[in-house]
GROMACS .gro file of N, CA and C in nm:
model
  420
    1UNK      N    1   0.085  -0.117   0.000
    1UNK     CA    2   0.000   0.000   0.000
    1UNK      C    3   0.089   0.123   0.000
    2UNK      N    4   0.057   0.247  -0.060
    2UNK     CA    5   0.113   0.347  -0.068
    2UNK      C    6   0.011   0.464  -0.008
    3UNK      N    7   0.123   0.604   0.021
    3UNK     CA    8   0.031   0.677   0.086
    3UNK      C    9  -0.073   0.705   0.172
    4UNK      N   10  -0.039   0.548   0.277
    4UNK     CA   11  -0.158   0.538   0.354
    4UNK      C   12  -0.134   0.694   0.465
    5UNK      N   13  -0.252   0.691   0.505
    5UNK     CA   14  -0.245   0.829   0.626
    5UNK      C   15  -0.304   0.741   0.794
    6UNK      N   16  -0.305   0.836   0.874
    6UNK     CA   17  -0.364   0.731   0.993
    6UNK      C   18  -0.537   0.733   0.971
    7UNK      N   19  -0.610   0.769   0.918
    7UNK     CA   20  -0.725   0.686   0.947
    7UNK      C   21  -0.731   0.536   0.851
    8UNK      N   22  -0.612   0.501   0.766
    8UNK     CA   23  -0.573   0.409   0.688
    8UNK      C   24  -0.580   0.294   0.785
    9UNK      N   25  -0.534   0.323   0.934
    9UNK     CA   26  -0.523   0.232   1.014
    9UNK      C   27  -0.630   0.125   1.019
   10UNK      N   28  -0.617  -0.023   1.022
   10UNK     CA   29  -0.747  -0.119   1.068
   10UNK      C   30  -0.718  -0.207   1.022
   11UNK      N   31  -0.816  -0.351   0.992
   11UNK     CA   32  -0.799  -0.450   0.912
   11UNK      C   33  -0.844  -0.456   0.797
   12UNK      N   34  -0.731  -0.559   0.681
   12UNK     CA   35  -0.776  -0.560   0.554
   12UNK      C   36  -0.779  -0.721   0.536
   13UNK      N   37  -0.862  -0.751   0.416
   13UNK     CA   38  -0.850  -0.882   0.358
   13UNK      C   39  -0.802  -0.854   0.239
   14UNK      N   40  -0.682  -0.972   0.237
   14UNK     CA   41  -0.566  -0.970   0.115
   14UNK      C   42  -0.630  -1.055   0.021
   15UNK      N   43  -0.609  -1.062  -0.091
   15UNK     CA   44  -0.644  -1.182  -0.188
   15UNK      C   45  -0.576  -1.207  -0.298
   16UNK      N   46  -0.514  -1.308  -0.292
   16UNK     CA   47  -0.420  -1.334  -0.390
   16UNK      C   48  -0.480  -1.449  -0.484
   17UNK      N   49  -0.453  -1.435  -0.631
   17UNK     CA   50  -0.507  -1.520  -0.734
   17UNK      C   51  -0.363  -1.611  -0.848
   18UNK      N   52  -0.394  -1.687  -0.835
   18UNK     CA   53  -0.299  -1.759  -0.914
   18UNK      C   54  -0.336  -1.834  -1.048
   19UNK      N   55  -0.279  -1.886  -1.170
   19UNK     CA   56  -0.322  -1.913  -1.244
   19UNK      C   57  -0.272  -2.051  -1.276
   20UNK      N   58  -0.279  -2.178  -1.303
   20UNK     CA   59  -0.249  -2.310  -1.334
   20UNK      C   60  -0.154  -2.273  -1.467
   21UNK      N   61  -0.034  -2.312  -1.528
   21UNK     CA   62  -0.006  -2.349  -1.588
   21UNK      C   63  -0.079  -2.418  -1.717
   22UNK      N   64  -0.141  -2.524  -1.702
   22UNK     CA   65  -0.185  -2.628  -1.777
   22UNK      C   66  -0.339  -2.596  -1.765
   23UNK      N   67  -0.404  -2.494  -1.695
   23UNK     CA   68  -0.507  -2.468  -1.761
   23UNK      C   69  -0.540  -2.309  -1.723
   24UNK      N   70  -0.613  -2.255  -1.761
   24UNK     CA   71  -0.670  -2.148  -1.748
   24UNK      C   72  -0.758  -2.110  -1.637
   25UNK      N   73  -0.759  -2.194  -1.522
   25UNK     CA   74  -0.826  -2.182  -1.408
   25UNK      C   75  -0.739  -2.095  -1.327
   26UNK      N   76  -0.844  -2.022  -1.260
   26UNK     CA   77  -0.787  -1.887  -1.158
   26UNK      C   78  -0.763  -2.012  -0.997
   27UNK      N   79  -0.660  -1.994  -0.895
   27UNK     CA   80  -0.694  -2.062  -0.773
   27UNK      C   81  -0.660  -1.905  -0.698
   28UNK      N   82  -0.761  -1.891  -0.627
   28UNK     CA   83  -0.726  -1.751  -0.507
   28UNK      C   84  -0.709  -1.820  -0.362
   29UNK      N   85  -0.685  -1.729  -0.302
   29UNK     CA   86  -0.666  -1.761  -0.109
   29UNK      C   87  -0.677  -1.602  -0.078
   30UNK      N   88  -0.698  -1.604   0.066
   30UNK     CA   89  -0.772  -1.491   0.087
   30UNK      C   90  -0.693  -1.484   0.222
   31UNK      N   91  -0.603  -1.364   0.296
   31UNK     CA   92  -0.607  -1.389   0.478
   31UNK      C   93  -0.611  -1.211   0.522
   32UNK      N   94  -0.590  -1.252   0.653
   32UNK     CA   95  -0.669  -1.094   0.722
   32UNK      C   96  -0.527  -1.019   0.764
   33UNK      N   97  -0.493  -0.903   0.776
   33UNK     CA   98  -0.421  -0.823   0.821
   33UNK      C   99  -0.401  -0.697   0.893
   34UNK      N  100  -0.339  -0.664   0.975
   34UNK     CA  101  -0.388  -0.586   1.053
   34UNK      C  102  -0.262  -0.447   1.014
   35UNK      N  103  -0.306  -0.314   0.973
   35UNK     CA  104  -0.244  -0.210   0.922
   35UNK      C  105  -0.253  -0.127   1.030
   36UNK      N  106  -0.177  -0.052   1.113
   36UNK     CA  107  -0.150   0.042   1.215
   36UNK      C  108  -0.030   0.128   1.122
   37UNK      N  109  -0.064   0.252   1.106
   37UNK     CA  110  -0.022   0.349   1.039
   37UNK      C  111   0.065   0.431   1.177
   38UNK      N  112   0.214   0.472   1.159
   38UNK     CA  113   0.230   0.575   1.231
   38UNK      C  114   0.264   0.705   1.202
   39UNK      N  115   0.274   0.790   1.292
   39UNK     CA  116   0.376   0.918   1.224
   39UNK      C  117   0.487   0.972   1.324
   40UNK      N  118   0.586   1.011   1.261
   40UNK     CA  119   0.706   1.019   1.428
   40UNK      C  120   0.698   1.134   1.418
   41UNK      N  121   0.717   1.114   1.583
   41UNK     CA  122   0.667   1.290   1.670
   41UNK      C  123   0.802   1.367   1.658
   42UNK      N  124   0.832   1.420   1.526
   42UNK     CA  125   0.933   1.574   1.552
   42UNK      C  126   0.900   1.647   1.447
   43UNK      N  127   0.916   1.751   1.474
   43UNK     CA  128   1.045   1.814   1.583
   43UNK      C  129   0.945   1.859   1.662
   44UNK      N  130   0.996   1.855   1.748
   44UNK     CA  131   0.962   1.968   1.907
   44UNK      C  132   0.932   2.100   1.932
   45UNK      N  133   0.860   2.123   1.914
   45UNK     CA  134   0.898   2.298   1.880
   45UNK      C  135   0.889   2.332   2.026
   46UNK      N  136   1.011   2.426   2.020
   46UNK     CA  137   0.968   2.520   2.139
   46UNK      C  138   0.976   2.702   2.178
   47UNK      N  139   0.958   2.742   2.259
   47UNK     CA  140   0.904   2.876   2.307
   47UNK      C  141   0.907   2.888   2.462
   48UNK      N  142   0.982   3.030   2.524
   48UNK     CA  143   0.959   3.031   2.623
   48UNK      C  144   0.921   3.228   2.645
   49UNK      N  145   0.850   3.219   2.743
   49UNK     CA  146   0.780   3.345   2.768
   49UNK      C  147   0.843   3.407   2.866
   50UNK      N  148   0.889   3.535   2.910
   50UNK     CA  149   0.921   3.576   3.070
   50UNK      C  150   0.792   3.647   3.066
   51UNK      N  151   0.789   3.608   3.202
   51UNK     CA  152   0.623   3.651   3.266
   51UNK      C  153   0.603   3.729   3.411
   52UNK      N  154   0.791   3.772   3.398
   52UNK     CA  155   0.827   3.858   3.523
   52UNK      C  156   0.908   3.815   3.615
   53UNK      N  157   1.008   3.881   3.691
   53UNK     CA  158   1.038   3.833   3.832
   53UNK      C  159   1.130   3.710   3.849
   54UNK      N  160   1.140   3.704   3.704
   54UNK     CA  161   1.245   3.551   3.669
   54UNK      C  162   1.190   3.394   3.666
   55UNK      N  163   1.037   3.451   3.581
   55UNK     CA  164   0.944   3.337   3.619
   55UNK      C  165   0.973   3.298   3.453
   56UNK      N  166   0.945   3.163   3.385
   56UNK     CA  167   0.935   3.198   3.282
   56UNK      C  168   0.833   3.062   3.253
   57UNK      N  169   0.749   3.083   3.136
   57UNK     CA  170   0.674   2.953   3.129
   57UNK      C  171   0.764   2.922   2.993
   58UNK      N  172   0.763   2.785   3.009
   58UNK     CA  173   0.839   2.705   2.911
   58UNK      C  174   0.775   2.598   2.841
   59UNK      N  175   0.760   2.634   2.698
   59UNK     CA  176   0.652   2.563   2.636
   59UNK      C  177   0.731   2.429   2.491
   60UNK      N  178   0.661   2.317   2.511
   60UNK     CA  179   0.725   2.257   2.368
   60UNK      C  180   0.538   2.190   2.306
   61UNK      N  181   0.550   2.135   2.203
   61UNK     CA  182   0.466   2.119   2.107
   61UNK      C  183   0.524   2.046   2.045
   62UNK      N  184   0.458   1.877   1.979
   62UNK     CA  185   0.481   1.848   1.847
   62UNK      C  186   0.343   1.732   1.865
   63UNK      N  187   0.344   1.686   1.719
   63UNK     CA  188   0.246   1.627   1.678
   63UNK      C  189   0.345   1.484   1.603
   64UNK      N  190   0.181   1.403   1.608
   64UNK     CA  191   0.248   1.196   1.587
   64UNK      C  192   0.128   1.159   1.607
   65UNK      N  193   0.161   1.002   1.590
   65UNK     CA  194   0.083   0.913   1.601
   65UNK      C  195   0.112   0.779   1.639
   66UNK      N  196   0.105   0.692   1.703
   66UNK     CA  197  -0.003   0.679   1.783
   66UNK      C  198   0.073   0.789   1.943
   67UNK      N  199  -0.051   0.773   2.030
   67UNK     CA  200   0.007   0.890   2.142
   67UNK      C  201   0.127   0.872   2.197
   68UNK      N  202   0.221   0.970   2.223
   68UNK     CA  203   0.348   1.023   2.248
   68UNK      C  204   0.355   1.041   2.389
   69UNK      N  205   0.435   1.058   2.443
   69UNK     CA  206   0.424   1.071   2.604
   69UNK      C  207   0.515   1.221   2.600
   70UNK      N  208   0.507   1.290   2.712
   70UNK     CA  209   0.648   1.396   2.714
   70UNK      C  210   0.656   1.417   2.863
   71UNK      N  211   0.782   1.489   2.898
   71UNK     CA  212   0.851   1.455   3.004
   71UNK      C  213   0.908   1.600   3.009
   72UNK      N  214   0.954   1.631   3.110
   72UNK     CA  215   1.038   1.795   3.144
   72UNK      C  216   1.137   1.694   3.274
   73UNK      N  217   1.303   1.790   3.270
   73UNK     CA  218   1.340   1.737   3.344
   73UNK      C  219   1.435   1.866   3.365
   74UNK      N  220   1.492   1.897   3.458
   74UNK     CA  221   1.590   2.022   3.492
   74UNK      C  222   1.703   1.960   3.391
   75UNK      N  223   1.862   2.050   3.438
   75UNK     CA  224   1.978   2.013   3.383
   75UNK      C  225   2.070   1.897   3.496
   76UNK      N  226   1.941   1.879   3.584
   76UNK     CA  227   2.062   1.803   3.670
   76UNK      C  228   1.999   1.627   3.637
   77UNK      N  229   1.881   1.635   3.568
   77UNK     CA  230   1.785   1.503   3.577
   77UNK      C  231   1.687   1.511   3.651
   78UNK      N  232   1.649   1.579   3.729
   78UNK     CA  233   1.531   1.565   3.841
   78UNK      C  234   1.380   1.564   3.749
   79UNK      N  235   1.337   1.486   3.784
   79UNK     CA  236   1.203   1.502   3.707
   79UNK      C  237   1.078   1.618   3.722
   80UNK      N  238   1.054   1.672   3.613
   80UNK     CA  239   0.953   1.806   3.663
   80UNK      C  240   0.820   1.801   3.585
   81UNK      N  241   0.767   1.662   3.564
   81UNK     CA  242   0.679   1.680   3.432
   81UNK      C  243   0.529   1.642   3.530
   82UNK      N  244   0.561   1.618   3.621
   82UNK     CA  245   0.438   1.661   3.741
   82UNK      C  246   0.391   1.785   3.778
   83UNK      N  247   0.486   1.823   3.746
   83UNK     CA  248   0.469   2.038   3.761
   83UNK      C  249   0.393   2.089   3.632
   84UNK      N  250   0.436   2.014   3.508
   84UNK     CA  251   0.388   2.085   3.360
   84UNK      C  252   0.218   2.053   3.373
   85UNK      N  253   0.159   2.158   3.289
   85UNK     CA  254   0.043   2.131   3.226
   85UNK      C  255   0.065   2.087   3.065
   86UNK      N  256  -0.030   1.974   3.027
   86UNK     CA  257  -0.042   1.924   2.915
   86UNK      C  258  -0.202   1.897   2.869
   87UNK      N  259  -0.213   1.931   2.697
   87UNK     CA  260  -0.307   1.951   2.625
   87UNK      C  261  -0.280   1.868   2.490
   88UNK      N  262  -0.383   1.747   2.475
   88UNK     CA  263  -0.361   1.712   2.364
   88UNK      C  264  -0.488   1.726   2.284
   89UNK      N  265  -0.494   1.775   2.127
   89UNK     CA  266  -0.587   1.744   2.044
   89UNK      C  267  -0.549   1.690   1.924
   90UNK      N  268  -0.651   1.654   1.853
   90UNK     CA  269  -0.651   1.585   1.781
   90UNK      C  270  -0.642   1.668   1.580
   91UNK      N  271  -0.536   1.710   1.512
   91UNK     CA  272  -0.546   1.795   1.370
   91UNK      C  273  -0.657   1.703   1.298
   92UNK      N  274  -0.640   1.787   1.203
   92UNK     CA  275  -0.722   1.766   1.088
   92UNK      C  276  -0.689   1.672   0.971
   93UNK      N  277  -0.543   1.610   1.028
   93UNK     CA  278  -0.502   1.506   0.947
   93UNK      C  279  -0.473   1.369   1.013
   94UNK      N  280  -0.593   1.385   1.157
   94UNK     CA  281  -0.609   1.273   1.266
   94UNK      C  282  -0.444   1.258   1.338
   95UNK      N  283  -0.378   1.321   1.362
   95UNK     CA  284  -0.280   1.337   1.439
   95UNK      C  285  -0.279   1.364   1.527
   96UNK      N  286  -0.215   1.335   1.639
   96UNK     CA  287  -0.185   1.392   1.803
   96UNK      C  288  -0.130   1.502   1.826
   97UNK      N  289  -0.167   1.594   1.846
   97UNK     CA  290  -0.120   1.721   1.864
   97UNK      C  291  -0.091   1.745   2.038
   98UNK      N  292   0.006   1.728   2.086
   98UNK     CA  293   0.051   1.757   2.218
   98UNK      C  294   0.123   1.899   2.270
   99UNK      N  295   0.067   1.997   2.362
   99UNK     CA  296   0.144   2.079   2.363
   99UNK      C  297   0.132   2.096   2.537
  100UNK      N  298   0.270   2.099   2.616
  100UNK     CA  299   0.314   2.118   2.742
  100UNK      C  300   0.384   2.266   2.798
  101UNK      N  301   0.348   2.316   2.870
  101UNK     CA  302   0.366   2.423   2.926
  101UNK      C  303   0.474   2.394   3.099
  102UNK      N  304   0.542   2.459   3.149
  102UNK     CA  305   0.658   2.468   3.285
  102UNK      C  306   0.672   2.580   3.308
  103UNK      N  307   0.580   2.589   3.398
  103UNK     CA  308   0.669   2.738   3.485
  103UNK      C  309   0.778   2.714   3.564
  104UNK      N  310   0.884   2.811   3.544
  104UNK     CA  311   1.010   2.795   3.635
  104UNK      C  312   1.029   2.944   3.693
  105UNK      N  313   1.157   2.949   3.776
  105UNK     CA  314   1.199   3.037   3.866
  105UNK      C  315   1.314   3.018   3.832
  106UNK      N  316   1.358   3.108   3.739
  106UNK     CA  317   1.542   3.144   3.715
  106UNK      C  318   1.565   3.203   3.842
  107UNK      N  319   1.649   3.113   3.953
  107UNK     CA  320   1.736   3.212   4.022
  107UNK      C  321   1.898   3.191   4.017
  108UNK      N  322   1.957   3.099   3.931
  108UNK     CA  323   2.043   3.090   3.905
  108UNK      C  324   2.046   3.016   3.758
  109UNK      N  325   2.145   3.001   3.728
  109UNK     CA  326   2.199   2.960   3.565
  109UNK      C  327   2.120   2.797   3.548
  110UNK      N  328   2.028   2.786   3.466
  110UNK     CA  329   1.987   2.638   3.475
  110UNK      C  330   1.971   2.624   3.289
  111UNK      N  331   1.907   2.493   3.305
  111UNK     CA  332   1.843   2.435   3.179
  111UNK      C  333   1.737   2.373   3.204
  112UNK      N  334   1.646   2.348   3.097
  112UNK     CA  335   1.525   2.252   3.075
  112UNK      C  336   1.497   2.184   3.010
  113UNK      N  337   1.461   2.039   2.997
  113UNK     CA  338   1.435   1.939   2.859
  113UNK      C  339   1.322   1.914   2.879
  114UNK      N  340   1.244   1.930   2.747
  114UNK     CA  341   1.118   1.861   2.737
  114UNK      C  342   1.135   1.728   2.630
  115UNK      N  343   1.107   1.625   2.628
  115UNK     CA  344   1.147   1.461   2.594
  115UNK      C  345   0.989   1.445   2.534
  116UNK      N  346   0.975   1.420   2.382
  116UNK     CA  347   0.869   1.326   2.356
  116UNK      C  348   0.908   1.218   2.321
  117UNK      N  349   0.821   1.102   2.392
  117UNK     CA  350   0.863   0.946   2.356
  117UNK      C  351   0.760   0.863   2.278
  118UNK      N  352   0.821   0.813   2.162
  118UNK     CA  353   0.591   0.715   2.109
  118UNK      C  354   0.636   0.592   2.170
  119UNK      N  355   0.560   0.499   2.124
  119UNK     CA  356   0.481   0.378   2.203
  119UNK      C  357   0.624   0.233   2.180
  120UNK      N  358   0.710   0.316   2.093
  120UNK     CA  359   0.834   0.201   2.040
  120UNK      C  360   0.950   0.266   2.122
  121UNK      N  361   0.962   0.403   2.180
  121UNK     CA  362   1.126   0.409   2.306
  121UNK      C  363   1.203   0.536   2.212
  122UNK      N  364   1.104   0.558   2.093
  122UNK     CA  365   1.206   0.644   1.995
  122UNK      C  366   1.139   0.796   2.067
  123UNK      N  367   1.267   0.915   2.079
  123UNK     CA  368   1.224   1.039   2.176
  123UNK      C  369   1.292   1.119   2.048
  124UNK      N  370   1.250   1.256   2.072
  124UNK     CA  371   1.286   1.385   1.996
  124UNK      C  372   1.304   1.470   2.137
  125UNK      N  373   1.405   1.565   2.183
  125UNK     CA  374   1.386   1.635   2.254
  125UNK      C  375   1.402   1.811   2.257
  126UNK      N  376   1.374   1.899   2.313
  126UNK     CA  377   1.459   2.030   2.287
  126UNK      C  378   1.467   2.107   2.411
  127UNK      N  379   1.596   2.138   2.399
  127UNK     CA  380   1.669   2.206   2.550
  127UNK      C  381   1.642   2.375   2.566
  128UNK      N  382   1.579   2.449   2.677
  128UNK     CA  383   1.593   2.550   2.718
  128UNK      C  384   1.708   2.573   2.801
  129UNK      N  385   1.806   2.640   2.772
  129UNK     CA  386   1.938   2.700   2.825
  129UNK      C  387   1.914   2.840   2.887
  130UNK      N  388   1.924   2.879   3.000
  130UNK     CA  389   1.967   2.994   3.096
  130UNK      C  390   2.050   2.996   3.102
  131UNK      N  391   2.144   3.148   3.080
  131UNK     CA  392   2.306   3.098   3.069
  131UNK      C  393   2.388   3.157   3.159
  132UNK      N  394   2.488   3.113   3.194
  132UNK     CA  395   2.581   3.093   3.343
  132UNK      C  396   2.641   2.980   3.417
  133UNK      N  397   2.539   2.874   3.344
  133UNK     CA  398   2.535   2.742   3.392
  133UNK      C  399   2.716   2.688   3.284
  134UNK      N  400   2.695   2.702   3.205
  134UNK     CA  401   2.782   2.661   3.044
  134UNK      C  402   2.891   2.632   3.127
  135UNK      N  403   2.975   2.667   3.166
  135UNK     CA  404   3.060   2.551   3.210
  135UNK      C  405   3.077   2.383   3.278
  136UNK      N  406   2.968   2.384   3.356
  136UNK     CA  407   2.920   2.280   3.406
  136UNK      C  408   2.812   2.154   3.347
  137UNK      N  409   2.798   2.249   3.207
  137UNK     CA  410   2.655   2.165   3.146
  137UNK      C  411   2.688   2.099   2.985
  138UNK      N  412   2.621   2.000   3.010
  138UNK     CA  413   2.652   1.873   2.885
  138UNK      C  414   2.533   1.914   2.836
  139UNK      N  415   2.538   1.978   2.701
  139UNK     CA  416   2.391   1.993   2.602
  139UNK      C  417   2.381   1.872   2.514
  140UNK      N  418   2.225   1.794   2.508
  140UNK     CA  419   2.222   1.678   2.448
  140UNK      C  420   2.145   1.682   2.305
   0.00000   0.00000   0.00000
């Protein structure tokens, strides 16, 4: 199949026809298959806002299929994706549209990763850098 899209996704019946040699008789067989269409979630887009006082909300976005998970984590590893708000809908070309929001508190030199992962371990990520930190920090 070519050009399938995701509502392509579901089951099909195959049918294959063969022809005898020695006579002109058709022999077919028929079996069932199951088509799951994906789309990989990148790039990441991201955006961050100052919203005063050294607050800043920190936003990423991308779209896939089937659903994607995402994750925020500081520059040291600590996990922060209990803190984010997340919104997913659905485009107009039946895609997952995910977009996550982090408020933080710059009071010293940091970073931020937001991580999307789909349902197979494969991630896209993109780093917010505050800078001061740069000597101490491995950008991935």
């Amino acid at each position: 199949m070519d050009n399938v899209i995701v509502p392509d996704t579901g089951a099909y019946k195959c049918f294959t026809l063969m022809s005898s040699k020695k006579s002109d008789a058709l022999y077919g067989d028929q079996g069932l298959c199951h088509l799951k269409v994906r789309a990989p979630w990148y790039p990441v887009h991201k955006s961050n806002v100052s919203i005063g006082s050294g607050v800043y909300t920190l936003r990423c976005d991308a779209e896939g299929y089937p659903q994607g998970n995402i994750t925020w984590t500081d520059g040291h590893g600590k996990k922060l994706t209990d803190q984010a708000k997340l919104t997913a809908s659905i485009t107009s070309e039946r895609l997952i549209h995910i977009d996550s929001q982090l408020n933080v508190t710059i009071t010293s030199s940091s970073s931020y990763t937001c991580t999307v992962m789909d349902d197979r371990g494969v991630s896209q990520a993109a780093t917010f850098v505050f800078p001061g930190m740069m000597e101490n920090m491995i950008v991935t």
